[in-house]
Short mmCIF file of C-alpha atoms in Angstrom, two decimals:
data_model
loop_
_atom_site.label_atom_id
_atom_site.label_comp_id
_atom_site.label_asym_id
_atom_site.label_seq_id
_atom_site.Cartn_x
_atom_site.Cartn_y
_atom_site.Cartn_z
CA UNK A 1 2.21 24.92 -11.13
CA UNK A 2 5.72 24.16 -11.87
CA UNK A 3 6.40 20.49 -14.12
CA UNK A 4 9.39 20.65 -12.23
CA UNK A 5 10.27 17.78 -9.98
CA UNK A 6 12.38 19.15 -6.89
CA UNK A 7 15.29 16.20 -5.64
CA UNK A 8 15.78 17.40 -1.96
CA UNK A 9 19.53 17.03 -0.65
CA UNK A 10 22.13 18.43 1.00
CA UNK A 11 25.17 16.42 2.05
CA UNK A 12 25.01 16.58 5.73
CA UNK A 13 22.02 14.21 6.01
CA UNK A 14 24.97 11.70 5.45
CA UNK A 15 26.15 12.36 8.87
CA UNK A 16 23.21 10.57 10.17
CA UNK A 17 25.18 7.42 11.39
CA UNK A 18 24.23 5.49 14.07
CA UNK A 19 28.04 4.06 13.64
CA UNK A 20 30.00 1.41 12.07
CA UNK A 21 28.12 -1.74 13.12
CA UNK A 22 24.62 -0.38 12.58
CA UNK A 23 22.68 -1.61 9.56
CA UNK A 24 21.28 2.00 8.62
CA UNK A 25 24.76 2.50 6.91
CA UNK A 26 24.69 6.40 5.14
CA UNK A 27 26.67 5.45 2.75
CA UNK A 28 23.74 4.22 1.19
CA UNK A 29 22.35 7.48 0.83
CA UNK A 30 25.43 9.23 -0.89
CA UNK A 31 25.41 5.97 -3.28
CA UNK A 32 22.12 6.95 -4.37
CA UNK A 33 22.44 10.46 -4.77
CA UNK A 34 26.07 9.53 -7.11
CA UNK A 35 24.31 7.13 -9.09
CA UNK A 36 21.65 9.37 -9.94
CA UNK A 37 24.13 11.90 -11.36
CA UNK A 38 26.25 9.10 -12.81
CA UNK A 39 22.46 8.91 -15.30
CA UNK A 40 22.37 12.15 -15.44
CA UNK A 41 19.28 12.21 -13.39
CA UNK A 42 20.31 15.78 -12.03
CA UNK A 43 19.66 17.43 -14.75
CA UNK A 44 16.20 16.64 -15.18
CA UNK A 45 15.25 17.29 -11.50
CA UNK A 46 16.22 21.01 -9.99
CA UNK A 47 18.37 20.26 -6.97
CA UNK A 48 17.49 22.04 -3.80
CA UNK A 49 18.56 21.80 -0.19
CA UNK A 50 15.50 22.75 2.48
CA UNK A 51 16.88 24.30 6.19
CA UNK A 52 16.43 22.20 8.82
CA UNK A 53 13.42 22.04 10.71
CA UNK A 54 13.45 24.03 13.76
CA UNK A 55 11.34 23.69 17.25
CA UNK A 56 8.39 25.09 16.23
CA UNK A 57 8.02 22.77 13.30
CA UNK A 58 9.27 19.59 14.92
CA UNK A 59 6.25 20.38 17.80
CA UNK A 60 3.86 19.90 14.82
CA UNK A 61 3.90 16.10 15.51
CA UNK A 62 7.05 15.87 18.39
CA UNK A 63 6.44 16.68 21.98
CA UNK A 64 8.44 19.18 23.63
CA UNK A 65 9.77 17.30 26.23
CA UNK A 66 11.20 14.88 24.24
CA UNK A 67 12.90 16.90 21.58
CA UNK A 68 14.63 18.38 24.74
CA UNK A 69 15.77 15.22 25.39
CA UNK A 70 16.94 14.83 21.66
CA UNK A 71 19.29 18.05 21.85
CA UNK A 72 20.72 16.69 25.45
CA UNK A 73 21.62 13.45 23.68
CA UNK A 74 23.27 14.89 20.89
CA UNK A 75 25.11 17.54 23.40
CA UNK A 76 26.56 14.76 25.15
CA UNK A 77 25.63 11.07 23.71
CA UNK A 78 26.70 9.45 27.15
CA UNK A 79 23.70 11.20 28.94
CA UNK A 80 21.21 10.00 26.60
CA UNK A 81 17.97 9.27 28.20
CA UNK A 82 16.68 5.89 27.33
CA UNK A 83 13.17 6.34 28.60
CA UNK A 84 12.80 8.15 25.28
CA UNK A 85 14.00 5.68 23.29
CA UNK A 86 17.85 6.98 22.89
CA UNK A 87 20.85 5.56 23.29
CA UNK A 88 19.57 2.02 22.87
CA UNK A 89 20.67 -0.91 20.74
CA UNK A 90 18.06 0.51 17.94
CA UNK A 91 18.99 4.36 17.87
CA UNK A 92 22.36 5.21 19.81
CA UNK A 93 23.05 8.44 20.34
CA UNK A 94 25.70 10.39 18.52
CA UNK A 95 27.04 13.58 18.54
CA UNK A 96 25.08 16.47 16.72
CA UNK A 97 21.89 13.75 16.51
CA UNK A 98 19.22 16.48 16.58
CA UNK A 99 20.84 18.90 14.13
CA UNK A 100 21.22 15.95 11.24
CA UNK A 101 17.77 14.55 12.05
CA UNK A 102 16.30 18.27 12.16
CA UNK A 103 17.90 18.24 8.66
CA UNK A 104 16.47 15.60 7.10
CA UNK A 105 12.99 16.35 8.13
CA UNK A 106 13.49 19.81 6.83
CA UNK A 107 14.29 18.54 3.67
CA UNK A 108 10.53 16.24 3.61
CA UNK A 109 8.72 20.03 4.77
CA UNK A 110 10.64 21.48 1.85
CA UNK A 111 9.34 18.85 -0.38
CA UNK A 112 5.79 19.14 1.26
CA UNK A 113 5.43 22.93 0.95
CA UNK A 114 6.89 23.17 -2.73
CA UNK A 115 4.61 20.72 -3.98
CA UNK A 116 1.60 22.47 -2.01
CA UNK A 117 2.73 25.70 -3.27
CA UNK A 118 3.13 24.24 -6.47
CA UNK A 119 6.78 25.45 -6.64
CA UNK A 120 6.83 21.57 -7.97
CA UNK A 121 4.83 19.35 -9.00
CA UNK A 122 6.46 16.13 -7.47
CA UNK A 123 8.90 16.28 -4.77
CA UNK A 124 11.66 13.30 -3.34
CA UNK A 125 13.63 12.90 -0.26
CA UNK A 126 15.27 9.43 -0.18
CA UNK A 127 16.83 10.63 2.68
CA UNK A 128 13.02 10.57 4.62
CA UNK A 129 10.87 8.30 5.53
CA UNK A 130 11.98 7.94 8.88
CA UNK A 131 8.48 6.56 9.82
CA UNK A 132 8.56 4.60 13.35
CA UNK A 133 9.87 7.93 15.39
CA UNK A 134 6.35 8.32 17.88
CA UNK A 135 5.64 12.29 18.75
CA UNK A 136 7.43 11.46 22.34
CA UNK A 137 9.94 9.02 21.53
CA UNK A 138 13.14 7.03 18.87
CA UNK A 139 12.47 3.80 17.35
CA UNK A 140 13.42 1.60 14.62
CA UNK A 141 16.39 3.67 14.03
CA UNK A 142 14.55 6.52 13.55
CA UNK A 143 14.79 9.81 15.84
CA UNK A 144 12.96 12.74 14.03
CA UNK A 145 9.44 11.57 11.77
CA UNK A 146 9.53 13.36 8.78
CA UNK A 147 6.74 12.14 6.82
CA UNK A 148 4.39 13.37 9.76
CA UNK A 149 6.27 16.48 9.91
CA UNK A 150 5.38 16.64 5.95
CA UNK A 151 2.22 15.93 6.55
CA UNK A 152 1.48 18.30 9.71
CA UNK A 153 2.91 20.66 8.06
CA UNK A 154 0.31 20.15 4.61
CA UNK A 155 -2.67 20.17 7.00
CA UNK A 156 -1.33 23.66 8.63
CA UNK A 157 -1.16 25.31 5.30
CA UNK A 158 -4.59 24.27 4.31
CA UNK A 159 -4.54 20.77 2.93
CA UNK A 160 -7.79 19.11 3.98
CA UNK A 161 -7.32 15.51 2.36
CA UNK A 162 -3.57 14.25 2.84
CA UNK A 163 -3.03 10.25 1.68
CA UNK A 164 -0.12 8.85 3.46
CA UNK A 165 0.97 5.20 1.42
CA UNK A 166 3.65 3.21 2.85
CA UNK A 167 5.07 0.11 1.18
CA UNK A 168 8.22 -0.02 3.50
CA UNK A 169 8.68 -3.76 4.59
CA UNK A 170 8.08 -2.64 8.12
CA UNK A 171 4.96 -1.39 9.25
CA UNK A 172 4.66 2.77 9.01
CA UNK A 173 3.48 2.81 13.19
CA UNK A 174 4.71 6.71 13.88
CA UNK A 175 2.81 8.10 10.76
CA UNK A 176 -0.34 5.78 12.25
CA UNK A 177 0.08 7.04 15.27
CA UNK A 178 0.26 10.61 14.87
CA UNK A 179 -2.85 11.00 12.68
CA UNK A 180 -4.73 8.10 14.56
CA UNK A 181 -7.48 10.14 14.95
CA UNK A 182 -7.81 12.75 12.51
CA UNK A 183 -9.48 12.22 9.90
CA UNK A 184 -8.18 14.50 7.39
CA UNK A 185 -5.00 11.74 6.82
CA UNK A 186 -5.57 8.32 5.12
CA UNK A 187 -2.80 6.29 6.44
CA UNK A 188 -1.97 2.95 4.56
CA UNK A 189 1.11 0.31 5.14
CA UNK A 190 1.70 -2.51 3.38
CA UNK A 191 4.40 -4.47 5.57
CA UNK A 192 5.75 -7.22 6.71
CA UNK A 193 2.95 -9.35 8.73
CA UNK A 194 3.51 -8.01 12.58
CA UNK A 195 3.58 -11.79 13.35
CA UNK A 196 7.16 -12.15 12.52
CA UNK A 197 8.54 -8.66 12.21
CA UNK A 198 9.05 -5.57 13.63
CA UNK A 199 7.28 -3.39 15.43
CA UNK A 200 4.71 -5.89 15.50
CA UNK A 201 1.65 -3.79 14.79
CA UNK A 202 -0.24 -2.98 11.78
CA UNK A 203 -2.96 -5.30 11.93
CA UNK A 204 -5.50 -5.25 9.62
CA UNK A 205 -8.21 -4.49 12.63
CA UNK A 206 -6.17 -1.19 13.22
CA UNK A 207 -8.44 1.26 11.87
CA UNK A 208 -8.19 4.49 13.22
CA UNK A 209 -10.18 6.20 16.68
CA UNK A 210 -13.39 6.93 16.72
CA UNK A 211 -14.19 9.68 14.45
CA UNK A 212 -11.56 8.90 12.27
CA UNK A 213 -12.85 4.78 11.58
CA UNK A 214 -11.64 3.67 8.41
CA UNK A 215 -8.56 6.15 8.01
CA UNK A 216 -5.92 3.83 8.81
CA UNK A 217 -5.34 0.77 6.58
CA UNK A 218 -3.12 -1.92 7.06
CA UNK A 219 -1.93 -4.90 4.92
CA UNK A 220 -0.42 -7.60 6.62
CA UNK A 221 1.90 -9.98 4.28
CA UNK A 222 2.86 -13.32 4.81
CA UNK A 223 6.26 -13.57 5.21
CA UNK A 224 7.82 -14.94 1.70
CA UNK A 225 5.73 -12.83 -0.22
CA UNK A 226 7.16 -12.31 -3.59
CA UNK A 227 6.85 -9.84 -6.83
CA UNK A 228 3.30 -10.92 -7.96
CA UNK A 229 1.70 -11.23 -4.45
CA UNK A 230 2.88 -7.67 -3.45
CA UNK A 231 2.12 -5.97 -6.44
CA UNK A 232 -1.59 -7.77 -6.30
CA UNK A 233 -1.83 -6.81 -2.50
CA UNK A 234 -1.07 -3.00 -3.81
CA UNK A 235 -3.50 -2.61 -6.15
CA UNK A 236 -6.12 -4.63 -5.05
CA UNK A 237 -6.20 -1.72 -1.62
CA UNK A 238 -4.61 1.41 -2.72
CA UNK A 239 -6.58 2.67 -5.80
CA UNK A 240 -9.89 2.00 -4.95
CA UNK A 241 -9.20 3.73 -1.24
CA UNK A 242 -7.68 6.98 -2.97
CA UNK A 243 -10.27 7.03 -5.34
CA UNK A 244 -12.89 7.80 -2.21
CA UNK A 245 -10.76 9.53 -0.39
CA UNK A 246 -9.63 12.06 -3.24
CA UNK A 247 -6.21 13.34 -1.53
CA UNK A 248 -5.35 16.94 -2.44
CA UNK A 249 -1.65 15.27 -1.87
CA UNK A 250 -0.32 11.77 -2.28
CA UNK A 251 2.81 11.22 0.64
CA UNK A 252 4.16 7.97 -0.13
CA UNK A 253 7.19 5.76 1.55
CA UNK A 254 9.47 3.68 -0.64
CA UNK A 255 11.38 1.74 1.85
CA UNK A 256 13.53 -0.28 -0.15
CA UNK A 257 13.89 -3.52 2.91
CA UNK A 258 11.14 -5.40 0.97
CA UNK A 259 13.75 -6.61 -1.35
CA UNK A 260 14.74 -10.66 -0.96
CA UNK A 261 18.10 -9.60 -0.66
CA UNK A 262 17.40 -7.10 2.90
CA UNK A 263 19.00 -8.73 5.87
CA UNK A 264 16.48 -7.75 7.73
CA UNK A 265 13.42 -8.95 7.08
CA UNK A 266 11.79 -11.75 5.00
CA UNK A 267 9.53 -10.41 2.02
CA UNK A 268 10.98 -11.86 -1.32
CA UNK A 269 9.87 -8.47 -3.45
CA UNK A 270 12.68 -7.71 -6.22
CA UNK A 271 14.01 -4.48 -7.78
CA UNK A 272 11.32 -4.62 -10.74
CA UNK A 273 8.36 -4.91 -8.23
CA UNK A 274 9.52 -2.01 -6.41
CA UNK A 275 9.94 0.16 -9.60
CA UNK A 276 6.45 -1.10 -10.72
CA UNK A 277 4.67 0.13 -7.25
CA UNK A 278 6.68 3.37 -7.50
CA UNK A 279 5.21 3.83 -11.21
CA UNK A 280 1.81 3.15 -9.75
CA UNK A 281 2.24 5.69 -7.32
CA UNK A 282 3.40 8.40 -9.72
CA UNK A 283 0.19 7.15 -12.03
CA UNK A 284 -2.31 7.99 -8.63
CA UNK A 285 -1.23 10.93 -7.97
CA UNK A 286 -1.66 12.28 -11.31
CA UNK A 287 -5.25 10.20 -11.55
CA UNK A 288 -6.29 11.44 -7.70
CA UNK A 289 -4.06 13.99 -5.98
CA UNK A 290 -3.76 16.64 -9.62
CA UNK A 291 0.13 15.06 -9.69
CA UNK A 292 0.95 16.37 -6.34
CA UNK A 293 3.37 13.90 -4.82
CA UNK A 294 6.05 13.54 -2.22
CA UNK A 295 7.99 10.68 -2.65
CA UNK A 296 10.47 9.40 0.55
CA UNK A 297 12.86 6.68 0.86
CA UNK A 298 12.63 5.00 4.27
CA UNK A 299 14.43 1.51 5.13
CA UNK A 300 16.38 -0.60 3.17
CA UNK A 301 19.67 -2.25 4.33
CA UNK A 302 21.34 -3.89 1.01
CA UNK A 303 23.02 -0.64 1.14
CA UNK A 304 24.53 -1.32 -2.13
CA UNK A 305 22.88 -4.06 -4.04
CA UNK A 306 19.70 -2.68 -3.72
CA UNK A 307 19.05 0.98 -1.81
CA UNK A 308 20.51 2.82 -4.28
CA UNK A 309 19.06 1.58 -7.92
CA UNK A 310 15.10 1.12 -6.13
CA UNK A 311 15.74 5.01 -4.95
CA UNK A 312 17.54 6.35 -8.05
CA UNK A 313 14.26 4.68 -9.91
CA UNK A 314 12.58 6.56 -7.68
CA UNK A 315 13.98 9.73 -8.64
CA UNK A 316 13.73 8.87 -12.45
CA UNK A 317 9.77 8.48 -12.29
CA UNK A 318 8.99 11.21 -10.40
CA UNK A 319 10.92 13.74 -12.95
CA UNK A 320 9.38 12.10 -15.57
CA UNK A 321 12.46 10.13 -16.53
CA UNK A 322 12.02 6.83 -15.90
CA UNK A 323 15.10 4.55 -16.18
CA UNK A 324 14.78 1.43 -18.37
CA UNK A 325 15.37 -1.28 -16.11
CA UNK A 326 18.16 -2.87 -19.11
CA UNK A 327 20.15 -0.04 -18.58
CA UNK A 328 23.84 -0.60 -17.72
CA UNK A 329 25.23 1.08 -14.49
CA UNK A 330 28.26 3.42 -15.39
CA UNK A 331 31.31 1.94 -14.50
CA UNK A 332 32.22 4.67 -12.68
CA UNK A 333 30.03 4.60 -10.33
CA UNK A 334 30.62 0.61 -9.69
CA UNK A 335 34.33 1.88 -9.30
CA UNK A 336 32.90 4.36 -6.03
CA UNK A 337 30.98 1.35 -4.95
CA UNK A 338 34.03 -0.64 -4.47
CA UNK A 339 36.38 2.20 -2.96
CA UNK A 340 33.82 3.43 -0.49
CA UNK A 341 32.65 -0.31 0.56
CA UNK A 342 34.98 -3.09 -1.20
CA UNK A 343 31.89 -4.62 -2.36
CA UNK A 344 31.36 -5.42 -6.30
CA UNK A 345 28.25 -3.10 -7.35
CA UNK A 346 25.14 -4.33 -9.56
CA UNK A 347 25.94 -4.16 -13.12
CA UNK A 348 22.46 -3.42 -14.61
CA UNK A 349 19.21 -1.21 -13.02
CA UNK A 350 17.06 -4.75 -12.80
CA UNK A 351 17.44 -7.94 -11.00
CA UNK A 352 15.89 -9.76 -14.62
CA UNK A 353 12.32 -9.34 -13.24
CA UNK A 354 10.84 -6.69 -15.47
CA UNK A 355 8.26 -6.41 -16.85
CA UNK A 356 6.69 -7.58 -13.23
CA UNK A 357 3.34 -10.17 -14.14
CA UNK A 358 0.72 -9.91 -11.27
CA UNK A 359 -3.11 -10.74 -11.23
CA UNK A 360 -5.70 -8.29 -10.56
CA UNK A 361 -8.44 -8.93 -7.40
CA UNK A 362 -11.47 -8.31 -9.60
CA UNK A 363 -10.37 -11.25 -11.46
CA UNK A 364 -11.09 -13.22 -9.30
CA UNK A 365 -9.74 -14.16 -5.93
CA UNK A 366 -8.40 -17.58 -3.53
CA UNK A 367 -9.77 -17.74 -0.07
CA UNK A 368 -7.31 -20.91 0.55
CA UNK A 369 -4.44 -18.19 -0.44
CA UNK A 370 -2.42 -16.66 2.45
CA UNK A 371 -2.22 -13.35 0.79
CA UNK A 372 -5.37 -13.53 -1.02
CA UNK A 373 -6.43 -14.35 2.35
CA UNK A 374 -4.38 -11.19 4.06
CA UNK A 375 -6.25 -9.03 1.30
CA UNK A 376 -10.12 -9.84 2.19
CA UNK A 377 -8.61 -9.32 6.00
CA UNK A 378 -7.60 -4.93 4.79
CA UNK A 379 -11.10 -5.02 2.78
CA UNK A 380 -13.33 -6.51 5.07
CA UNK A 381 -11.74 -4.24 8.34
CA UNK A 382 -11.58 -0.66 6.43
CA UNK A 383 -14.03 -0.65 3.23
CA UNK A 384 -17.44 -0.61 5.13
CA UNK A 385 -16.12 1.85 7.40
CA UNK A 386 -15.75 4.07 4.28
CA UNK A 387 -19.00 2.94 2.64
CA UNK A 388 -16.82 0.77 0.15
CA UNK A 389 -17.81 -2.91 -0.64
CA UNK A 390 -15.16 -5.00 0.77
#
């Protein structure tokens, strides 16, 4: 198996734009992928861009009918069929839709079958994560899903144990939903308690069908949740579920909208937590999966405070490069901040949080504690069902 960590881009995923007023602004995507050449990230990582995924691949997890109605919509955007999901307020339709989101699912497959292959050993698209896209429909900005595409496409070559981790701020409701009841695909979220965000699911009762009980998890966080709660909620669910499960391949979502600064949404979770979650995931898939890892992006819509240092750390763990959170940002790169957006960039790869201080669960836990309490909800619902103490 190749040490080599594979960074999956090509330029055209940029043209995903939903347009000017839309939060999911690309520009945060080609900030990230300039800011990890501007620390010479690209030289540690071998560069490759995957072809798009065509019809046969997208009907792994997409039905037919509906990514018809994906290529009408990006034929002629004015037809698009809303019934689906397109054209609305969330995901309007623009011209050559299908071919951009084909693309950036192609690039998670890529990622999926070199690490599988073991072309690489760890594999990122920060261009993925599209996670709320259902097999026969758009949502929450997202059109194509590429993280079940990864994963449907593991499982056809042979995989037999995929874990899918998700520590977007939103709940990850298309992955869910498209391995709902197989059994072969741990599914866990961390979000954004459905209470008071979007897409309002991801209870902790949400387990999976029958025949699949206990393979979907799902941590529900008060709203205000900050760097030690998350971190504790993390660990105190995700290690001790991958260690039953033993994953031949760890999928994991970095959704970056967790941050305090995200517009939309209302977690308080800073830079230095999210590096410190993305280290942890890097450290279980060595300890569970034999290192093989696909890493996405996902939300995130502090398009240049935050989306591109979380993802550029992103990128820096998994080639084995991790970027000391001191480090200064190159100047130049705050100079193509401010011609591309007229906004001042971050100075410095940390928001003064490192190193991130949380408490472990065996140590002891609060049952007066919302998120202590939101914990022992995940554990009580899922561990039994896997023959785990809660």
């Amino acid at each position: 198996m190749s040490g080599r960590t594979q960074l999956m881009w090509d330029e055209a995923v940029t043209g995903y734009d939903f347009g000017r007023e839309h939060p999911m602004d690309p520009v945060r995507l080609a900030l990230t992928r300039s800011l990890v050449s501007a620390l010479g990230l690209d030289r540690e990582v071998d560069v490759v861009a995957a072809k798009a995924a065509g019809e046969s691949t997208l009907r792994l997890v997409h039905r037919e009918d509906y990514i018809a109605a994906v290529k009408a919509a990006s034929a002629d955007p004015g037809s698009a069929d809303t019934s689906y999901g397109l054209g609305t307020v969330d995901d309007p339709a623009f011209a050559g839709m299908h071919e951009v989101s084909a693309l950036i699912a192609g690039q998670s497959v890529g990622a999926a079958e070199a690490v599988w292959r073991g072309e690489a050993l760890h594999a990122v698209n920060f261009a993925g994560g599209l996670h709320h896209a259902m097999p026969g429909g758009a949502s929450g900005f997202c059109i194509y899903n590429d993280a079940s595409l990864a994963i449907a496409r593991l499982l056809e070559l042979g995989a037999e144990r995929v874990a899918y981790v998700d520590v977007d701020v939103h709940h990850g409701d298309g992955v869910q939903a498209a391995f709902w009841e197989d059994p072969r695909v741990l599914t866990i979220s961390l979000h954004e308690h459905p209470r008071t965000l979007f897409p309002q699911t991801g209870w902790p009762e949400e387990t999976g069908a029958d025949g699949a009980e206990g393979s979907a998890v799902n941590v529900a966080l008060p709203a205000g949740t900050g760097d030690a709660g998350w971190v504790r909620a993390f660990h105190a669910v995700v290690p001790e579920l991958l260690a039953e499960f033993r994953p031949q391949v760890l999928v994991t979502q970095h959704g970056a909208d967790t941050h305090f600064e995200d517009p939309l949404a209302h977690l308080a979770v800073s830079l230095d937590a999210q590096r410190a979650v993305q280290v942890a995931c890097h450290e279980l898939a060595h300890e569970h999966a034999d290192g093989r890892w696909v890493a996405l992006g996902g939300g995130g819509y502090a398009v240049v405070e935050v989306v591109p240092r979380s993802w550029t750390h992103l990128v820096g763990i998994a080639a084995g490069r991790p970027v000391d959170p001191v480090t200064v940002i190159p100047g130049g790169w705050r100079q193509e901040v401010y011609a591309r957006t007229r906004q001042l960039g971050p100075q410095r790869m940390t928001d003064g949080r490192w190193p991130v201080e949380w408490a472990s669960w065996e140590a002891g836990y609060d049952p007066a504690d919302r998120l202590d309490q939101a914990i022992r909800s995940t554990r009580r619902a899922v561990f039994p069902l896997r023959g785990m103490l809660p």
